[in-house]
Amino acid sequence: MRPSRIAMDLTPLRDSRDFRLLFAGFIAALFGTLMTSVAVAVQIYDLTGSASHIGLVSLARALPMVVGVLAGGVLADRCDRRLLMLATRLPLPLVAASLALNALLPQPHLWLIYVATGLTGLLAGLGGPALLAAIPALVGTERLASAGALTSAAAQLSALLAPAVGGVLVAGPGLAACFAVDAVGLSVFSVALVFVRPLPPANSPGTKGVRQAFTAVTDGMRYVRGHRLVVGLLLIDAAAMVFTMPQALYPVLADQQFGGGPGVVGLLYAAPALGALIGAVTSGWTGRTGGHALIGAVLLWGLSLTGFGATSLLPVALVLLALAGLGDLISETLRSALLQHGTPDELRGRVSSLWMVQATVSPALGNAAVGFLAELTSARTAVITGGLVCVAATLAVAAAFPALRRARLPGPQDSPAPAPSDARVHER
């Protein structure tokens, strides 16, 4: 295979001015948000001395986000998606600025941190489905996998660098500087959105009352239930996330399994991100594949984590975590692309919102489940068991949903895809 067919496809950035703007704003906002997550954790611990408060502030963001995502899915199918993203992003720099001012007080207010975190989650949830639903209109369905790989690569690179930069700012200029940088990044995203063209959804019914909005949500759920491909994508995502989320156990595994301290913990966290970056850089082939590659990527994730739990050799463990990160990147890219390609534009906001809810809840459940199992048995047993259950669940989903196995993304060389309502796209 030629290197050009393996390397990351940059065509969405070259061909779409609006996608370039959205991509640049996304990176700026994400980098600042990840820095703020470090600063908030440090500040909460300094104020309370309680690790449980750090978990509570995460919950304070997650719960409003789920509510926002469900409402945002309806709005994304009834309003101009660009205006919705702009309306939900414009207040966020002010929220970050309030955190910066609070950090400068002699006695920062704990309640303000909780309120700001919850408001951030709500606004991010309201605008999230519009962001996902807008991408097909900007890059075309034939470039969805390429666009997904680009955004995933940016997210992984930010996950590697932003916490380190945030830690340096907190240790140097202080917490307020970290929040101020976040406010600047969020402002960059808002400015970028101003120059993006309008993105109205196809066949929009317009804004209506609460009753009609509730009906719109149920219409989205009914659509998902009636389309085997979409159900299969949601279930295989859950299989990957609910059963195998070992991050909460890294400190325990570093101590008990690898005999190391904080340095080893850092390596364990960094290895999957490195593997994901490698996967993104070599993701050019993903736009010409589909369901079989997705199933293989999730199996790679589960099997790699099973091996990670079984080994006591740190170099082997790091390689296996890198392979798991690679599998996760490929599966995430294909799941998102197949979901967007297989959904009519007038429903993309609502279907994206259901996927985002599942993507928010499943990792939280996964971390809770692996922690509970580790308490009952051991950290090693919990990781191995989770990996094996993930493999079994993935095979079961693949066997139960032929539409998932047959799904295929249209490559740039293909003829235009049939309309998403066509019976050839979905198996009812």
mmCIF file of N, CA, C and O in Angstrom, residues 275-341:
data_model
loop_
_atom_site.group_PDB
_atom_site.id
_atom_site.type_symbol
_atom_site.label_atom_id
_atom_site.label_comp_id
_atom_site.label_asym_id
_atom_site.label_seq_id
_atom_site.Cartn_x
_atom_site.Cartn_y
_atom_site.Cartn_z
ATOM 1 N N GLY A 275 -0.407 6.181 21.169
ATOM 2 C CA GLY A 275 -0.938 5.237 20.190
ATOM 3 C C GLY A 275 -2.032 5.858 19.345
ATOM 4 O O GLY A 275 -2.118 5.620 18.130
ATOM 5 N N ALA A 276 -2.888 6.672 19.981
ATOM 6 C CA ALA A 276 -3.959 7.330 19.235
ATOM 7 C C ALA A 276 -3.399 8.322 18.223
ATOM 8 O O ALA A 276 -3.913 8.446 17.102
ATOM 9 N N LEU A 277 -2.338 9.033 18.594
ATOM 10 C CA LEU A 277 -1.712 9.953 17.644
ATOM 11 C C LEU A 277 -1.151 9.205 16.438
ATOM 12 O O LEU A 277 -1.286 9.643 15.294
ATOM 13 N N ILE A 278 -0.504 8.072 16.710
ATOM 14 C CA ILE A 278 0.018 7.252 15.599
ATOM 15 C C ILE A 278 -1.132 6.798 14.712
ATOM 16 O O ILE A 278 -1.044 6.818 13.472
ATOM 17 N N GLY A 279 -2.239 6.387 15.338
ATOM 18 C CA GLY A 279 -3.403 5.973 14.562
ATOM 19 C C GLY A 279 -3.960 7.095 13.711
ATOM 20 O O GLY A 279 -4.360 6.884 12.566
ATOM 21 N N ALA A 280 -3.968 8.313 14.256
ATOM 22 C CA ALA A 280 -4.488 9.444 13.500
ATOM 23 C C ALA A 280 -3.590 9.796 12.321
ATOM 24 O O ALA A 280 -4.064 10.071 11.217
ATOM 25 N N VAL A 281 -2.282 9.779 12.553
ATOM 26 C CA VAL A 281 -1.334 10.134 11.490
ATOM 27 C C VAL A 281 -1.384 9.126 10.343
ATOM 28 O O VAL A 281 -1.130 9.478 9.184
ATOM 29 N N THR A 282 -1.727 7.878 10.643
ATOM 30 C CA THR A 282 -1.776 6.827 9.611
ATOM 31 C C THR A 282 -3.211 6.439 9.279
ATOM 32 O O THR A 282 -3.486 5.310 8.888
ATOM 33 N N SER A 283 -4.152 7.402 9.407
ATOM 34 C CA SER A 283 -5.578 7.079 9.265
ATOM 35 C C SER A 283 -6.119 7.263 7.853
ATOM 36 O O SER A 283 -7.329 7.206 7.649
ATOM 37 N N GLY A 284 -5.249 7.494 6.875
ATOM 38 C CA GLY A 284 -5.729 7.759 5.524
ATOM 39 C C GLY A 284 -6.595 6.654 4.948
ATOM 40 O O GLY A 284 -7.474 6.904 4.123
ATOM 41 N N TRP A 285 -6.385 5.415 5.395
ATOM 42 C CA TRP A 285 -7.132 4.273 4.859
ATOM 43 C C TRP A 285 -8.560 4.182 5.400
ATOM 44 O O TRP A 285 -9.400 3.481 4.822
ATOM 45 N N THR A 286 -8.858 4.881 6.498
ATOM 46 C CA THR A 286 -10.163 4.690 7.141
ATOM 47 C C THR A 286 -11.325 5.146 6.279
ATOM 48 O O THR A 286 -12.442 4.628 6.408
ATOM 49 N N GLY A 287 -11.106 6.120 5.399
ATOM 50 C CA GLY A 287 -12.190 6.597 4.555
ATOM 51 C C GLY A 287 -12.617 5.622 3.497
ATOM 52 O O GLY A 287 -13.624 5.851 2.804
ATOM 53 N N ARG A 288 -11.884 4.509 3.341
ATOM 54 C CA ARG A 288 -12.228 3.517 2.318
ATOM 55 C C ARG A 288 -12.675 2.202 2.944
ATOM 56 O O ARG A 288 -12.620 1.157 2.304
ATOM 57 N N THR A 289 -13.095 2.245 4.202
ATOM 58 C CA THR A 289 -13.469 1.002 4.876
ATOM 59 C C THR A 289 -14.810 1.192 5.567
ATOM 60 O O THR A 289 -15.599 2.054 5.194
ATOM 61 N N GLY A 290 -15.081 0.384 6.594
ATOM 62 C CA GLY A 290 -16.390 0.479 7.229
ATOM 63 C C GLY A 290 -16.509 -0.414 8.449
ATOM 64 O O GLY A 290 -15.624 -0.450 9.307
ATOM 65 N N GLY A 291 -17.598 -1.186 8.503
ATOM 66 C CA GLY A 291 -17.957 -1.937 9.691
ATOM 67 C C GLY A 291 -16.947 -2.966 10.138
ATOM 68 O O GLY A 291 -16.681 -3.107 11.343
ATOM 69 N N HIS A 292 -16.360 -3.720 9.207
ATOM 70 C CA HIS A 292 -15.391 -4.736 9.601
ATOM 71 C C HIS A 292 -14.175 -4.118 10.283
ATOM 72 O O HIS A 292 -13.658 -4.652 11.278
ATOM 73 N N ALA A 293 -13.699 -2.986 9.768
ATOM 74 C CA ALA A 293 -12.557 -2.317 10.385
ATOM 75 C C ALA A 293 -12.927 -1.790 11.765
ATOM 76 O O ALA A 293 -12.111 -1.832 12.694
ATOM 77 N N LEU A 294 -14.161 -1.287 11.907
ATOM 78 C CA LEU A 294 -14.619 -0.812 13.213
ATOM 79 C C LEU A 294 -14.630 -1.942 14.234
ATOM 80 O O LEU A 294 -14.122 -1.798 15.353
ATOM 81 N N ILE A 295 -15.185 -3.084 13.856
ATOM 82 C CA ILE A 295 -15.228 -4.237 14.757
ATOM 83 C C ILE A 295 -13.812 -4.672 15.124
ATOM 84 O O ILE A 295 -13.504 -4.949 16.285
ATOM 85 N N GLY A 296 -12.919 -4.707 14.141
ATOM 86 C CA GLY A 296 -11.535 -5.084 14.407
ATOM 87 C C GLY A 296 -10.845 -4.114 15.351
ATOM 88 O O GLY A 296 -10.068 -4.525 16.223
ATOM 89 N N ALA A 297 -11.136 -2.813 15.211
ATOM 90 C CA ALA A 297 -10.511 -1.812 16.075
ATOM 91 C C ALA A 297 -10.976 -1.961 17.522
ATOM 92 O O ALA A 297 -10.171 -1.832 18.460
ATOM 93 N N VAL A 298 -12.264 -2.235 17.732
ATOM 94 C CA VAL A 298 -12.764 -2.420 19.098
ATOM 95 C C VAL A 298 -12.187 -3.697 19.705
ATOM 96 O O VAL A 298 -11.854 -3.736 20.897
ATOM 97 N N LEU A 299 -12.046 -4.743 18.888
ATOM 98 C CA LEU A 299 -11.416 -5.973 19.386
ATOM 99 C C LEU A 299 -9.957 -5.713 19.762
ATOM 100 O O LEU A 299 -9.463 -6.246 20.763
ATOM 101 N N LEU A 300 -9.254 -4.904 18.967
ATOM 102 C CA LEU A 300 -7.874 -4.550 19.307
ATOM 103 C C LEU A 300 -7.822 -3.829 20.644
ATOM 104 O O LEU A 300 -6.940 -4.102 21.478
ATOM 105 N N TRP A 301 -8.758 -2.929 20.879
ATOM 106 C CA TRP A 301 -8.845 -2.215 22.163
ATOM 107 C C TRP A 301 -9.024 -3.197 23.320
ATOM 108 O O TRP A 301 -8.283 -3.175 24.295
ATOM 109 N N GLY A 302 -10.004 -4.091 23.201
ATOM 110 C CA GLY A 302 -10.289 -5.034 24.280
ATOM 111 C C GLY A 302 -9.159 -6.021 24.522
ATOM 112 O O GLY A 302 -8.789 -6.289 25.669
ATOM 113 N N LEU A 303 -8.600 -6.581 23.451
ATOM 114 C CA LEU A 303 -7.520 -7.564 23.598
ATOM 115 C C LEU A 303 -6.253 -6.921 24.151
ATOM 116 O O LEU A 303 -5.546 -7.522 24.973
ATOM 117 N N SER A 304 -5.958 -5.701 23.714
ATOM 118 C CA SER A 304 -4.760 -5.013 24.214
ATOM 119 C C SER A 304 -4.871 -4.734 25.700
ATOM 120 O O SER A 304 -3.900 -4.905 26.459
ATOM 121 N N LEU A 305 -6.050 -4.327 26.156
ATOM 122 C CA LEU A 305 -6.227 -4.060 27.585
ATOM 123 C C LEU A 305 -6.226 -5.350 28.392
ATOM 124 O O LEU A 305 -5.781 -5.364 29.549
ATOM 125 N N THR A 306 -6.703 -6.437 27.792
ATOM 126 C CA THR A 306 -6.603 -7.730 28.475
ATOM 127 C C THR A 306 -5.137 -8.094 28.699
ATOM 128 O O THR A 306 -4.739 -8.513 29.797
ATOM 129 N N GLY A 307 -4.329 -7.936 27.659
ATOM 130 C CA GLY A 307 -2.897 -8.205 27.792
ATOM 131 C C GLY A 307 -2.223 -7.256 28.756
ATOM 132 O O GLY A 307 -1.336 -7.655 29.523
ATOM 133 N N PHE A 308 -2.642 -5.987 28.755
ATOM 134 C CA PHE A 308 -2.086 -5.009 29.686
ATOM 135 C C PHE A 308 -2.332 -5.436 31.135
ATOM 136 O O PHE A 308 -1.447 -5.349 31.989
ATOM 137 N N GLY A 309 -3.524 -5.929 31.414
ATOM 138 C CA GLY A 309 -3.827 -6.369 32.767
ATOM 139 C C GLY A 309 -3.034 -7.593 33.173
ATOM 140 O O GLY A 309 -2.747 -7.798 34.360
ATOM 141 N N ALA A 310 -2.645 -8.408 32.185
ATOM 142 C CA ALA A 310 -1.984 -9.675 32.498
ATOM 143 C C ALA A 310 -0.474 -9.538 32.674
ATOM 144 O O ALA A 310 0.146 -10.375 33.330
ATOM 145 N N THR A 311 0.135 -8.506 32.096
ATOM 146 C CA THR A 311 1.602 -8.421 32.129
ATOM 147 C C THR A 311 2.097 -7.626 33.336
ATOM 148 O O THR A 311 1.426 -6.721 33.825
ATOM 149 N N SER A 312 3.295 -7.983 33.787
ATOM 150 C CA SER A 312 3.969 -7.231 34.850
ATOM 151 C C SER A 312 5.193 -6.499 34.324
ATOM 152 O O SER A 312 5.937 -5.883 35.098
ATOM 153 N N LEU A 313 5.423 -6.573 33.010
ATOM 154 C CA LEU A 313 6.567 -5.919 32.377
ATOM 155 C C LEU A 313 6.140 -4.553 31.866
ATOM 156 O O LEU A 313 5.283 -4.444 30.978
ATOM 157 N N LEU A 314 6.705 -3.502 32.416
ATOM 158 C CA LEU A 314 6.276 -2.152 32.069
ATOM 159 C C LEU A 314 6.435 -1.842 30.580
ATOM 160 O O LEU A 314 5.501 -1.284 29.977
ATOM 161 N N PRO A 315 7.554 -2.184 29.911
ATOM 162 C CA PRO A 315 7.649 -1.890 28.478
ATOM 163 C C PRO A 315 6.548 -2.568 27.661
ATOM 164 O O PRO A 315 5.978 -1.963 26.749
ATOM 165 N N VAL A 316 6.250 -3.823 27.992
ATOM 166 C CA VAL A 316 5.173 -4.532 27.294
ATOM 167 C C VAL A 316 3.839 -3.856 27.568
ATOM 168 O O VAL A 316 3.004 -3.681 26.662
ATOM 169 N N ALA A 317 3.630 -3.457 28.819
ATOM 170 C CA ALA A 317 2.379 -2.798 29.180
ATOM 171 C C ALA A 317 2.192 -1.502 28.394
ATOM 172 O O ALA A 317 1.084 -1.200 27.918
ATOM 173 N N LEU A 318 3.256 -0.728 28.234
ATOM 174 C CA LEU A 318 3.154 0.530 27.508
ATOM 175 C C LEU A 318 2.853 0.310 26.033
ATOM 176 O O LEU A 318 2.061 1.044 25.425
ATOM 177 N N VAL A 319 3.462 -0.716 25.440
ATOM 178 C CA VAL A 319 3.172 -1.045 24.038
ATOM 179 C C VAL A 319 1.707 -1.449 23.885
ATOM 180 O O VAL A 319 1.017 -1.025 22.942
ATOM 181 N N LEU A 320 1.217 -2.264 24.805
ATOM 182 C CA LEU A 320 -0.180 -2.707 24.737
ATOM 183 C C LEU A 320 -1.140 -1.531 24.931
ATOM 184 O O LEU A 320 -2.179 -1.452 24.257
ATOM 185 N N LEU A 321 -0.813 -0.617 25.821
ATOM 186 C CA LEU A 321 -1.665 0.563 25.981
ATOM 187 C C LEU A 321 -1.646 1.435 24.725
ATOM 188 O O LEU A 321 -2.669 2.023 24.349
ATOM 189 N N ALA A 322 -0.478 1.532 24.084
ATOM 190 C CA ALA A 322 -0.406 2.290 22.833
ATOM 191 C C ALA A 322 -1.272 1.640 21.758
ATOM 192 O O ALA A 322 -1.974 2.329 21.002
ATOM 193 N N LEU A 323 -1.245 0.298 21.685
ATOM 194 C CA LEU A 323 -2.110 -0.408 20.733
ATOM 195 C C LEU A 323 -3.582 -0.175 21.058
ATOM 196 O O LEU A 323 -4.408 -0.023 20.156
ATOM 197 N N ALA A 324 -3.903 -0.161 22.355
ATOM 198 C CA ALA A 324 -5.283 0.115 22.757
ATOM 199 C C ALA A 324 -5.696 1.514 22.320
ATOM 200 O O ALA A 324 -6.808 1.728 21.813
ATOM 201 N N GLY A 325 -4.808 2.497 22.489
ATOM 202 C CA GLY A 325 -5.108 3.854 22.058
ATOM 203 C C GLY A 325 -5.294 3.952 20.554
ATOM 204 O O GLY A 325 -6.175 4.665 20.065
ATOM 205 N N LEU A 326 -4.470 3.204 19.810
ATOM 206 C CA LEU A 326 -4.625 3.172 18.352
ATOM 207 C C LEU A 326 -5.991 2.603 17.976
ATOM 208 O O LEU A 326 -6.701 3.157 17.132
ATOM 209 N N GLY A 327 -6.363 1.477 18.608
ATOM 210 C CA GLY A 327 -7.667 0.884 18.325
ATOM 211 C C GLY A 327 -8.803 1.810 18.683
ATOM 212 O O GLY A 327 -9.801 1.917 17.954
ATOM 213 N N ASP A 328 -8.669 2.526 19.795
ATOM 214 C CA ASP A 328 -9.714 3.452 20.223
ATOM 215 C C ASP A 328 -9.863 4.597 19.234
ATOM 216 O O ASP A 328 -10.985 5.019 18.915
ATOM 217 N N LEU A 329 -8.745 5.127 18.742
ATOM 218 C CA LEU A 329 -8.796 6.222 17.766
ATOM 219 C C LEU A 329 -9.487 5.784 16.488
ATOM 220 O O LEU A 329 -10.368 6.479 15.968
ATOM 221 N N ILE A 330 -9.111 4.617 15.964
ATOM 222 C CA ILE A 330 -9.728 4.135 14.727
ATOM 223 C C ILE A 330 -11.206 3.863 14.926
ATOM 224 O O ILE A 330 -12.043 4.232 14.083
ATOM 225 N N SER A 331 -11.557 3.227 16.044
ATOM 226 C CA SER A 331 -12.976 2.920 16.276
ATOM 227 C C SER A 331 -13.791 4.199 16.461
ATOM 228 O O SER A 331 -14.903 4.315 15.942
ATOM 229 N N GLU A 332 -13.244 5.176 17.167
ATOM 230 C CA GLU A 332 -13.958 6.441 17.356
ATOM 231 C C GLU A 332 -14.164 7.156 16.025
ATOM 232 O O GLU A 332 -15.246 7.684 15.744
ATOM 233 N N THR A 333 -13.129 7.164 15.190
ATOM 234 C CA THR A 333 -13.238 7.810 13.886
ATOM 235 C C THR A 333 -14.313 7.148 13.035
ATOM 236 O O THR A 333 -15.153 7.833 12.433
ATOM 237 N N LEU A 334 -14.312 5.822 12.980
ATOM 238 C CA LEU A 334 -15.266 5.108 12.137
ATOM 239 C C LEU A 334 -16.675 5.168 12.711
ATOM 240 O O LEU A 334 -17.650 5.273 11.946
ATOM 241 N N ARG A 335 -16.817 5.076 14.025
ATOM 242 C CA ARG A 335 -18.152 5.161 14.626
ATOM 243 C C ARG A 335 -18.813 6.486 14.271
ATOM 244 O O ARG A 335 -19.967 6.537 13.855
ATOM 245 N N SER A 336 -18.073 7.569 14.463
ATOM 246 C CA SER A 336 -18.629 8.888 14.186
ATOM 247 C C SER A 336 -18.959 9.054 12.703
ATOM 248 O O SER A 336 -20.035 9.547 12.343
ATOM 249 N N ALA A 337 -18.049 8.623 11.829
ATOM 250 C CA ALA A 337 -18.269 8.784 10.388
ATOM 251 C C ALA A 337 -19.455 7.959 9.913
ATOM 252 O O ALA A 337 -20.296 8.435 9.140
ATOM 253 N N LEU A 338 -19.558 6.708 10.353
ATOM 254 C CA LEU A 338 -20.674 5.853 9.943
ATOM 255 C C LEU A 338 -21.995 6.376 10.489
ATOM 256 O O LEU A 338 -23.029 6.312 9.810
ATOM 257 N N LEU A 339 -21.972 6.903 11.701
ATOM 258 C CA LEU A 339 -23.197 7.448 12.281
ATOM 259 C C LEU A 339 -23.672 8.663 11.494
ATOM 260 O O LEU A 339 -24.857 8.780 11.164
ATOM 261 N N GLN A 340 -22.763 9.573 11.177
ATOM 262 C CA GLN A 340 -23.144 10.773 10.444
ATOM 263 C C GLN A 340 -23.568 10.436 9.012
ATOM 264 O O GLN A 340 -24.529 11.012 8.488
ATOM 265 N N HIS A 341 -22.843 9.500 8.377
ATOM 266 C CA HIS A 341 -23.191 9.132 7.013
ATOM 267 C C HIS A 341 -24.534 8.424 6.958
ATOM 268 O O HIS A 341 -25.295 8.588 6.003
#
